[in-house]
Amino acid sequence: MKEHGILIIGGGLAGLTAAIHLASEGLDVAVIEMQPYPHHKVCGEYVSKEVDPYLKRVGVDLKVFGAVDISKFQISTLDGFIIETDLPLGGFGISRFAFDQLLCTRAIELGVTFYFEKVINTAYDNNRFTISTKSNTYTSKIAIGAYGKRSVLDKKMERAFSDKKQSWLAVKSHYKMADFPDALVGLHNFEGGYGGLSKTETGDVNFCYLVNYNSFKKFKDISSFNSNVIAVNPFLNKFLENAEPIFEQPMTIAQIAFDRKESVVGHMLMCGDTAGLIHPLCGNGMAMAIHSAKIASELTLRFFNDPKYTRELLERDYKKSWSKEFSNRLWFGRRLQGVLMNKTLVSMGIKSVGKSKSIVKFIISKTHGQLIS
């Protein structure tokens, strides 16, 4: 049995950011992650600059590492109508392959311990957590769940969404395309879904899309779906014709749940997608994961430093802070997603909105936050 002050289940953006923040304050932190770094993940790979000052404060500068500056947003309808506007804050394009490795390196510099194993069970008793893998058992005073969109742990914790069959599939691949603009992130619609395009630090273009499984299952494979559905959008058709795929096979994730989730489960603080998943069309999931880690870390530090700050107060404050920062964004994202899945509404809406870029910026503001430091 191995003991740490804080155990973090999952080493994605939220888990790694929390590890960096807490270790920088001298706490004993361990991360349990299934796969050694670096590795690719299904992700839009665009992060809003709202988290840039905070990342710099904890020693992570994405610009120095080569992240692409993104300042323009583009959206197209199924029939190829396009509007474009400036992004109020802007963002960075960076692959998860690079971003997670960068965060891991920073965490190791600060003394974070890593265990590359799969967690199979969690328990809380007598003010301590016990985290079990196939080969080891770990204990800690605080546990943070940052294991992503869906896990066997959700079912073991009896989280409501884990018993439902979900209808969403995400597909991601990287492409070489010589004339794709550096500063642009795009959102493009097709029958049954939508996809994002933006450059990464390597100069390659990330194409990640979300599709309703009922639409996808009519075709035998991803290539057929791309040819028969995605390519109906003239913009995406041109992209697929001129871009060269880099991955041997696209990456996929099925059973994606956008249901409401609890931010504290079994006394464990949930961060990132584990606490709530915003629709990819909002382009802000990466920033939300990082911001949620900041909130969890600051409250956890208070818990360790102030004897009067009880676990009950910690959990209450985390729930309140998480809801204050993210509930409205998630609500707006669900409503916006409903519009984008309706062919008539999305065509009429985008063409109408195209006459007023201020409306586009209002929509962006509803799914993004303010600068954090």
Short mmCIF file of C-alpha atoms in Angstrom, two decimals:
data_model
loop_
_atom_site.label_atom_id
_atom_site.label_comp_id
_atom_site.label_asym_id
_atom_site.label_seq_id
_atom_site.Cartn_x
_atom_site.Cartn_y
_atom_site.Cartn_z
CA MET A 1 0.00 0.00 0.00
CA LYS A 2 1.39 3.38 -1.07
CA GLU A 3 0.34 6.62 0.61
CA HIS A 4 0.22 10.17 -0.75
CA GLY A 5 -1.37 13.41 0.39
CA ILE A 6 -3.36 13.75 -2.82
CA LEU A 7 -4.22 11.16 -5.47
CA ILE A 8 -5.41 12.25 -8.90
CA ILE A 9 -7.13 9.65 -11.06
CA GLY A 10 -6.45 10.53 -14.69
CA GLY A 11 -3.59 12.42 -16.29
CA GLY A 12 -5.33 14.57 -18.88
CA LEU A 13 -5.46 18.36 -18.86
CA ALA A 14 -7.44 18.65 -15.63
CA GLY A 15 -5.50 16.02 -13.72
CA LEU A 16 -2.08 17.27 -14.80
CA THR A 17 -2.93 20.92 -14.14
CA ALA A 18 -4.18 20.12 -10.64
CA ALA A 19 -1.02 18.09 -9.99
CA ILE A 20 1.20 20.99 -11.08
CA HIS A 21 -0.71 23.56 -9.00
CA LEU A 22 -0.74 21.47 -5.83
CA ALA A 23 2.85 20.24 -6.12
CA SER A 24 4.06 23.81 -6.69
CA GLU A 25 2.73 24.54 -3.17
CA GLY A 26 4.74 21.70 -1.68
CA LEU A 27 2.04 19.03 -1.38
CA ASP A 28 2.66 15.32 -1.96
CA VAL A 29 0.79 14.52 -5.19
CA ALA A 30 0.51 11.35 -7.27
CA VAL A 31 -1.23 10.88 -10.63
CA ILE A 32 -2.58 7.51 -11.72
CA GLU A 33 -2.89 7.43 -15.51
CA MET A 34 -3.47 4.44 -17.79
CA GLN A 35 -1.03 5.31 -20.61
CA PRO A 36 2.56 6.62 -20.51
CA TYR A 37 3.11 9.93 -22.30
CA PRO A 38 3.06 11.11 -25.00
CA HIS A 39 -0.09 9.79 -26.67
CA HIS A 40 -2.82 11.20 -28.88
CA LYS A 41 -6.36 11.75 -27.60
CA VAL A 42 -9.63 12.51 -29.36
CA CYS A 43 -9.90 16.26 -28.83
CA GLY A 44 -10.59 19.49 -30.72
CA GLU A 45 -7.09 20.71 -29.72
CA TYR A 46 -8.09 24.35 -29.45
CA VAL A 47 -7.70 26.04 -26.05
CA SER A 48 -9.05 29.50 -25.26
CA LYS A 49 -6.52 32.09 -24.09
CA GLU A 50 -8.67 32.71 -21.03
CA VAL A 51 -6.39 30.21 -19.22
CA ASP A 52 -3.09 31.57 -20.59
CA PRO A 53 -2.19 33.82 -17.59
CA TYR A 54 -2.92 30.99 -15.15
CA LEU A 55 -0.85 28.46 -17.10
CA LYS A 56 2.08 30.88 -17.17
CA ARG A 57 1.75 31.36 -13.41
CA VAL A 58 2.23 27.62 -12.85
CA GLY A 59 5.16 27.49 -15.26
CA VAL A 60 3.55 26.44 -18.55
CA ASP A 61 3.91 28.76 -21.57
CA LEU A 62 2.19 27.32 -24.61
CA LYS A 63 3.54 29.98 -26.96
CA VAL A 64 7.14 29.12 -26.09
CA PHE A 65 6.35 25.48 -26.82
CA GLY A 66 5.13 26.33 -30.33
CA ALA A 67 1.35 26.51 -29.93
CA VAL A 68 -0.35 28.23 -32.88
CA ASP A 69 -1.96 31.62 -32.26
CA ILE A 70 -5.64 31.48 -33.27
CA SER A 71 -7.58 34.73 -33.65
CA LYS A 72 -10.38 34.03 -36.15
CA PHE A 73 -13.48 31.85 -36.03
CA GLN A 74 -15.29 30.45 -39.07
CA ILE A 75 -18.57 28.52 -39.32
CA SER A 76 -20.27 26.92 -42.33
CA THR A 77 -23.70 25.46 -43.04
CA LEU A 78 -24.26 22.11 -44.70
CA ASP A 79 -24.62 23.84 -48.08
CA GLY A 80 -21.33 25.68 -47.65
CA PHE A 81 -22.45 29.14 -46.56
CA ILE A 82 -19.58 30.59 -44.48
CA ILE A 83 -19.26 33.40 -41.98
CA GLU A 84 -16.08 34.48 -40.22
CA THR A 85 -15.30 36.77 -37.29
CA ASP A 86 -12.53 37.67 -34.86
CA LEU A 87 -12.33 35.75 -31.59
CA PRO A 88 -12.60 38.18 -28.65
CA LEU A 89 -9.78 36.54 -26.64
CA GLY A 90 -8.38 34.15 -29.18
CA GLY A 91 -6.82 30.81 -28.45
CA PHE A 92 -4.03 28.35 -29.15
CA GLY A 93 -3.87 25.32 -31.39
CA ILE A 94 -1.85 22.53 -29.80
CA SER A 95 -2.12 18.75 -30.00
CA ARG A 96 -2.89 16.71 -26.92
CA PHE A 97 0.18 14.64 -27.81
CA ALA A 98 2.30 17.74 -27.11
CA PHE A 99 0.18 19.49 -24.47
CA ASP A 100 -0.12 16.53 -22.12
CA GLN A 101 3.59 15.78 -22.45
CA LEU A 102 4.42 19.39 -21.65
CA LEU A 103 2.26 19.30 -18.52
CA CYS A 104 3.66 15.94 -17.46
CA THR A 105 7.22 17.24 -17.76
CA ARG A 106 6.36 20.27 -15.62
CA ALA A 107 4.68 18.04 -13.02
CA ILE A 108 7.75 15.78 -12.79
CA GLU A 109 9.95 18.87 -12.31
CA LEU A 110 7.80 19.72 -9.28
CA GLY A 111 8.08 16.22 -7.79
CA VAL A 112 4.74 14.70 -8.80
CA THR A 113 4.75 10.88 -8.74
CA PHE A 114 3.21 9.02 -11.71
CA TYR A 115 1.76 5.51 -11.74
CA PHE A 116 0.79 4.17 -15.14
CA GLU A 117 -2.01 1.80 -14.21
CA LYS A 118 -5.76 1.47 -14.62
CA VAL A 119 -7.86 2.28 -11.55
CA ILE A 120 -10.48 -0.39 -10.98
CA ASN A 121 -12.04 0.72 -7.71
CA THR A 122 -12.27 3.63 -5.27
CA ALA A 123 -13.47 3.75 -1.66
CA TYR A 124 -13.78 6.33 1.08
CA ASP A 125 -13.75 5.46 4.77
CA ASN A 126 -12.64 7.10 8.00
CA ASN A 127 -11.58 10.33 6.24
CA ARG A 128 -9.30 8.55 3.74
CA PHE A 129 -9.52 7.34 0.16
CA THR A 130 -8.37 3.92 -1.00
CA ILE A 131 -7.68 3.68 -4.73
CA SER A 132 -7.12 0.23 -6.22
CA THR A 133 -5.53 -0.92 -9.46
CA LYS A 134 -4.97 -4.52 -10.58
CA SER A 135 -1.58 -4.66 -8.90
CA ASN A 136 -1.47 -1.92 -6.25
CA THR A 137 -3.44 -0.08 -3.58
CA TYR A 138 -3.00 3.61 -2.84
CA THR A 139 -4.33 5.80 -0.03
CA SER A 140 -4.70 9.55 0.36
CA LYS A 141 -6.49 12.27 2.28
CA ILE A 142 -7.84 13.92 -0.91
CA ALA A 143 -8.79 12.31 -4.23
CA ILE A 144 -9.51 14.15 -7.48
CA GLY A 145 -11.33 12.42 -10.33
CA ALA A 146 -10.06 13.58 -13.70
CA TYR A 147 -10.36 10.41 -15.76
CA GLY A 148 -12.29 11.84 -18.69
CA LYS A 149 -15.65 11.52 -20.37
CA ARG A 150 -16.57 8.01 -19.30
CA SER A 151 -15.07 5.19 -17.24
CA VAL A 152 -15.97 1.95 -15.54
CA LEU A 153 -15.56 3.95 -12.34
CA ASP A 154 -18.69 5.94 -13.20
CA LYS A 155 -20.74 2.77 -13.18
CA LYS A 156 -19.18 1.59 -9.91
CA MET A 157 -20.00 4.97 -8.37
CA GLU A 158 -23.57 4.59 -9.70
CA ARG A 159 -23.48 7.88 -11.59
CA ALA A 160 -26.82 8.24 -13.37
CA PHE A 161 -25.51 8.83 -16.91
CA SER A 162 -23.39 5.65 -16.85
CA ASP A 163 -26.46 3.40 -17.18
CA LYS A 164 -27.76 5.16 -20.28
CA LYS A 165 -26.88 4.21 -23.83
CA GLN A 166 -25.36 7.32 -25.40
CA SER A 167 -25.74 8.21 -29.07
CA TRP A 168 -22.61 10.26 -29.77
CA LEU A 169 -19.40 9.22 -31.53
CA ALA A 170 -16.28 11.39 -31.90
CA VAL A 171 -13.69 10.92 -34.65
CA LYS A 172 -10.29 12.60 -34.90
CA SER A 173 -7.41 12.61 -37.35
CA HIS A 174 -4.50 14.87 -38.30
CA TYR A 175 -3.87 16.06 -41.87
CA LYS A 176 -1.24 17.86 -43.87
CA MET A 177 -2.64 20.79 -45.86
CA ALA A 178 -0.32 23.42 -47.24
CA ASP A 179 -2.68 26.38 -47.46
CA PHE A 180 -4.74 26.05 -44.25
CA PRO A 181 -4.59 29.40 -42.39
CA ASP A 182 -2.62 29.44 -39.12
CA ALA A 183 -4.92 31.80 -37.24
CA LEU A 184 -8.23 30.06 -37.99
CA VAL A 185 -10.47 27.68 -36.07
CA GLY A 186 -13.51 26.46 -37.98
CA LEU A 187 -16.78 24.75 -37.12
CA HIS A 188 -18.47 23.03 -40.06
CA ASN A 189 -21.85 21.31 -40.20
CA PHE A 190 -22.91 18.11 -41.93
CA GLU A 191 -25.89 15.76 -41.69
CA GLY A 192 -26.04 14.40 -38.13
CA GLY A 193 -23.08 16.29 -36.71
CA TYR A 194 -20.37 18.93 -36.95
CA GLY A 195 -16.60 19.10 -36.94
CA GLY A 196 -13.75 21.45 -36.04
CA LEU A 197 -10.61 22.33 -37.97
CA SER A 198 -7.51 24.06 -36.62
CA LYS A 199 -3.73 23.86 -36.83
CA THR A 200 -1.50 22.30 -34.18
CA GLU A 201 2.07 23.11 -33.14
CA THR A 202 3.44 20.79 -35.86
CA GLY A 203 1.70 22.68 -38.66
CA ASP A 204 -0.69 19.76 -39.19
CA VAL A 205 -4.44 20.32 -39.16
CA ASN A 206 -6.63 18.59 -36.58
CA PHE A 207 -10.05 17.52 -37.87
CA CYS A 208 -12.23 16.29 -35.03
CA TYR A 209 -15.95 15.74 -35.48
CA LEU A 210 -18.95 14.64 -33.46
CA VAL A 211 -21.73 12.62 -35.06
CA ASN A 212 -24.95 11.01 -33.91
CA TYR A 213 -24.43 7.26 -34.08
CA ASN A 214 -27.76 6.73 -35.86
CA SER A 215 -26.39 8.75 -38.77
CA PHE A 216 -23.01 7.06 -38.73
CA LYS A 217 -24.17 3.43 -38.57
CA LYS A 218 -25.75 3.65 -42.05
CA PHE A 219 -22.24 3.41 -43.49
CA LYS A 220 -19.71 0.61 -43.25
CA ASP A 221 -16.74 2.66 -42.07
CA ILE A 222 -15.35 6.15 -41.44
CA SER A 223 -14.10 6.53 -45.02
CA SER A 224 -17.57 5.86 -46.42
CA PHE A 225 -19.15 8.24 -43.94
CA ASN A 226 -16.65 10.97 -44.84
CA SER A 227 -17.31 10.51 -48.56
CA ASN A 228 -21.09 10.29 -48.39
CA VAL A 229 -21.97 12.64 -45.54
CA ILE A 230 -19.17 14.98 -44.52
CA ALA A 231 -18.20 15.76 -48.11
CA VAL A 232 -21.72 17.05 -48.83
CA ASN A 233 -20.56 20.25 -47.13
CA PRO A 234 -18.57 21.95 -49.94
CA PHE A 235 -16.03 23.39 -47.50
CA LEU A 236 -15.32 20.01 -45.91
CA ASN A 237 -15.30 18.32 -49.30
CA LYS A 238 -12.56 20.68 -50.46
CA PHE A 239 -10.61 20.04 -47.27
CA LEU A 240 -10.78 16.24 -47.60
CA GLU A 241 -9.83 16.40 -51.29
CA ASN A 242 -6.74 18.52 -50.65
CA ALA A 243 -5.57 17.26 -47.26
CA GLU A 244 -3.31 14.25 -46.69
CA PRO A 245 -4.16 12.10 -43.65
CA ILE A 246 -1.28 11.43 -41.25
CA PHE A 247 -2.76 8.80 -38.95
CA GLU A 248 -3.01 5.28 -40.35
CA GLN A 249 -6.52 5.14 -38.91
CA PRO A 250 -8.65 7.88 -37.33
CA MET A 251 -9.12 7.77 -33.57
CA THR A 252 -12.63 7.32 -32.17
CA ILE A 253 -14.55 7.53 -28.90
CA ALA A 254 -18.08 6.17 -28.58
CA GLN A 255 -20.77 6.51 -25.90
CA ILE A 256 -20.04 10.20 -25.21
CA ALA A 257 -22.38 11.58 -22.56
CA PHE A 258 -23.43 15.23 -22.38
CA ASP A 259 -25.78 14.58 -19.45
CA ARG A 260 -25.53 16.61 -16.26
CA LYS A 261 -22.94 15.19 -13.87
CA GLU A 262 -22.14 15.75 -10.20
CA SER A 263 -19.00 17.72 -9.37
CA VAL A 264 -18.47 15.79 -6.11
CA VAL A 265 -19.08 12.03 -5.94
CA GLY A 266 -18.24 9.89 -2.92
CA HIS A 267 -16.29 12.83 -1.45
CA MET A 268 -14.10 12.92 -4.56
CA LEU A 269 -13.72 16.25 -6.40
CA MET A 270 -14.45 15.79 -10.10
CA CYS A 271 -12.56 17.89 -12.66
CA GLY A 272 -12.70 18.42 -16.41
CA ASP A 273 -14.93 16.15 -18.49
CA THR A 274 -15.45 13.94 -15.43
CA ALA A 275 -17.52 16.74 -13.88
CA GLY A 276 -19.24 17.97 -17.03
CA LEU A 277 -18.69 17.83 -20.77
CA ILE A 278 -19.43 20.86 -22.93
CA HIS A 279 -20.40 20.26 -26.55
CA PRO A 280 -17.32 20.45 -28.82
CA LEU A 281 -19.00 23.10 -30.97
CA CYS A 282 -18.36 25.55 -28.10
CA GLY A 283 -14.61 25.11 -28.50
CA ASN A 284 -13.95 25.49 -24.81
CA GLY A 285 -13.61 22.07 -23.21
CA MET A 286 -9.84 22.30 -22.77
CA ALA A 287 -10.02 25.67 -21.02
CA MET A 288 -12.84 24.45 -18.77
CA ALA A 289 -10.78 21.42 -17.73
CA ILE A 290 -7.84 23.63 -16.77
CA HIS A 291 -10.06 26.13 -14.95
CA SER A 292 -11.82 23.40 -12.97
CA ALA A 293 -8.40 22.09 -11.87
CA LYS A 294 -7.51 25.57 -10.64
CA ILE A 295 -10.69 25.76 -8.55
CA ALA A 296 -10.16 22.29 -7.07
CA SER A 297 -6.50 23.04 -6.31
CA GLU A 298 -7.15 26.34 -4.56
CA LEU A 299 -9.83 24.85 -2.32
CA THR A 300 -7.72 21.76 -1.62
CA LEU A 301 -4.83 23.98 -0.54
CA ARG A 302 -7.14 25.71 1.90
CA PHE A 303 -8.25 22.33 3.22
CA PHE A 304 -4.64 21.33 3.94
CA ASN A 305 -3.59 24.71 5.37
CA ASP A 306 -6.61 25.66 7.49
CA PRO A 307 -7.65 23.20 10.24
CA LYS A 308 -11.05 24.89 10.48
CA TYR A 309 -11.78 24.31 6.79
CA THR A 310 -13.49 20.93 6.93
CA ARG A 311 -14.09 18.43 4.16
CA GLU A 312 -17.77 19.35 4.28
CA LEU A 313 -16.90 23.00 3.57
CA LEU A 314 -14.45 21.98 0.84
CA GLU A 315 -17.08 19.93 -0.97
CA ARG A 316 -19.76 22.60 -0.55
CA ASP A 317 -17.50 25.34 -1.90
CA TYR A 318 -16.30 23.25 -4.83
CA LYS A 319 -19.87 22.47 -5.89
CA LYS A 320 -20.82 26.15 -5.66
CA SER A 321 -17.71 27.39 -7.51
CA TRP A 322 -17.99 24.76 -10.23
CA SER A 323 -21.64 25.59 -10.81
CA LYS A 324 -20.99 29.33 -10.85
CA GLU A 325 -18.24 29.03 -13.45
CA PHE A 326 -19.60 26.35 -15.76
CA SER A 327 -23.34 25.65 -15.41
CA ASN A 328 -24.45 28.48 -17.71
CA ARG A 329 -21.85 27.55 -20.35
CA LEU A 330 -23.01 23.94 -20.35
CA TRP A 331 -26.68 25.00 -20.55
CA PHE A 332 -25.98 27.32 -23.46
CA GLY A 333 -23.89 24.64 -25.18
CA ARG A 334 -26.76 22.15 -25.00
CA ARG A 335 -29.17 24.67 -26.52
CA LEU A 336 -26.73 25.64 -29.26
CA GLN A 337 -26.10 21.99 -30.06
CA GLY A 338 -29.83 21.46 -30.47
CA VAL A 339 -29.91 24.22 -33.08
CA LEU A 340 -26.91 22.83 -34.97
CA MET A 341 -28.50 19.38 -35.22
CA ASN A 342 -31.51 20.87 -37.03
CA LYS A 343 -30.71 21.39 -40.73
CA THR A 344 -33.31 24.08 -41.27
CA LEU A 345 -32.53 26.01 -38.10
CA VAL A 346 -28.79 25.91 -38.60
CA SER A 347 -29.00 27.10 -42.20
CA MET A 348 -31.46 29.89 -41.45
CA GLY A 349 -29.73 30.80 -38.20
CA ILE A 350 -26.18 31.03 -39.52
CA LYS A 351 -27.27 32.94 -42.60
CA SER A 352 -29.24 35.37 -40.43
CA VAL A 353 -26.48 35.66 -37.84
CA GLY A 354 -24.02 36.26 -40.66
CA LYS A 355 -25.54 39.67 -41.15
CA SER A 356 -24.46 40.68 -37.63
CA LYS A 357 -21.02 39.60 -36.39
CA SER A 358 -21.90 41.04 -32.99
CA ILE A 359 -24.39 38.17 -32.58
CA VAL A 360 -21.65 35.64 -33.37
CA LYS A 361 -19.41 37.23 -30.75
CA PHE A 362 -22.28 37.13 -28.23
CA ILE A 363 -22.64 33.37 -28.82
CA ILE A 364 -18.89 32.90 -28.35
CA SER A 365 -18.97 34.91 -25.11
CA LYS A 366 -21.70 32.65 -23.70
CA THR A 367 -19.46 29.57 -23.98
CA HIS A 368 -16.19 31.19 -22.88
CA GLY A 369 -15.03 32.75 -19.61
CA GLN A 370 -12.87 35.67 -18.56
CA LEU A 371 -9.11 35.64 -18.17
CA ILE A 372 -7.98 33.71 -15.10
CA SER A 373 -4.63 34.01 -13.35
#
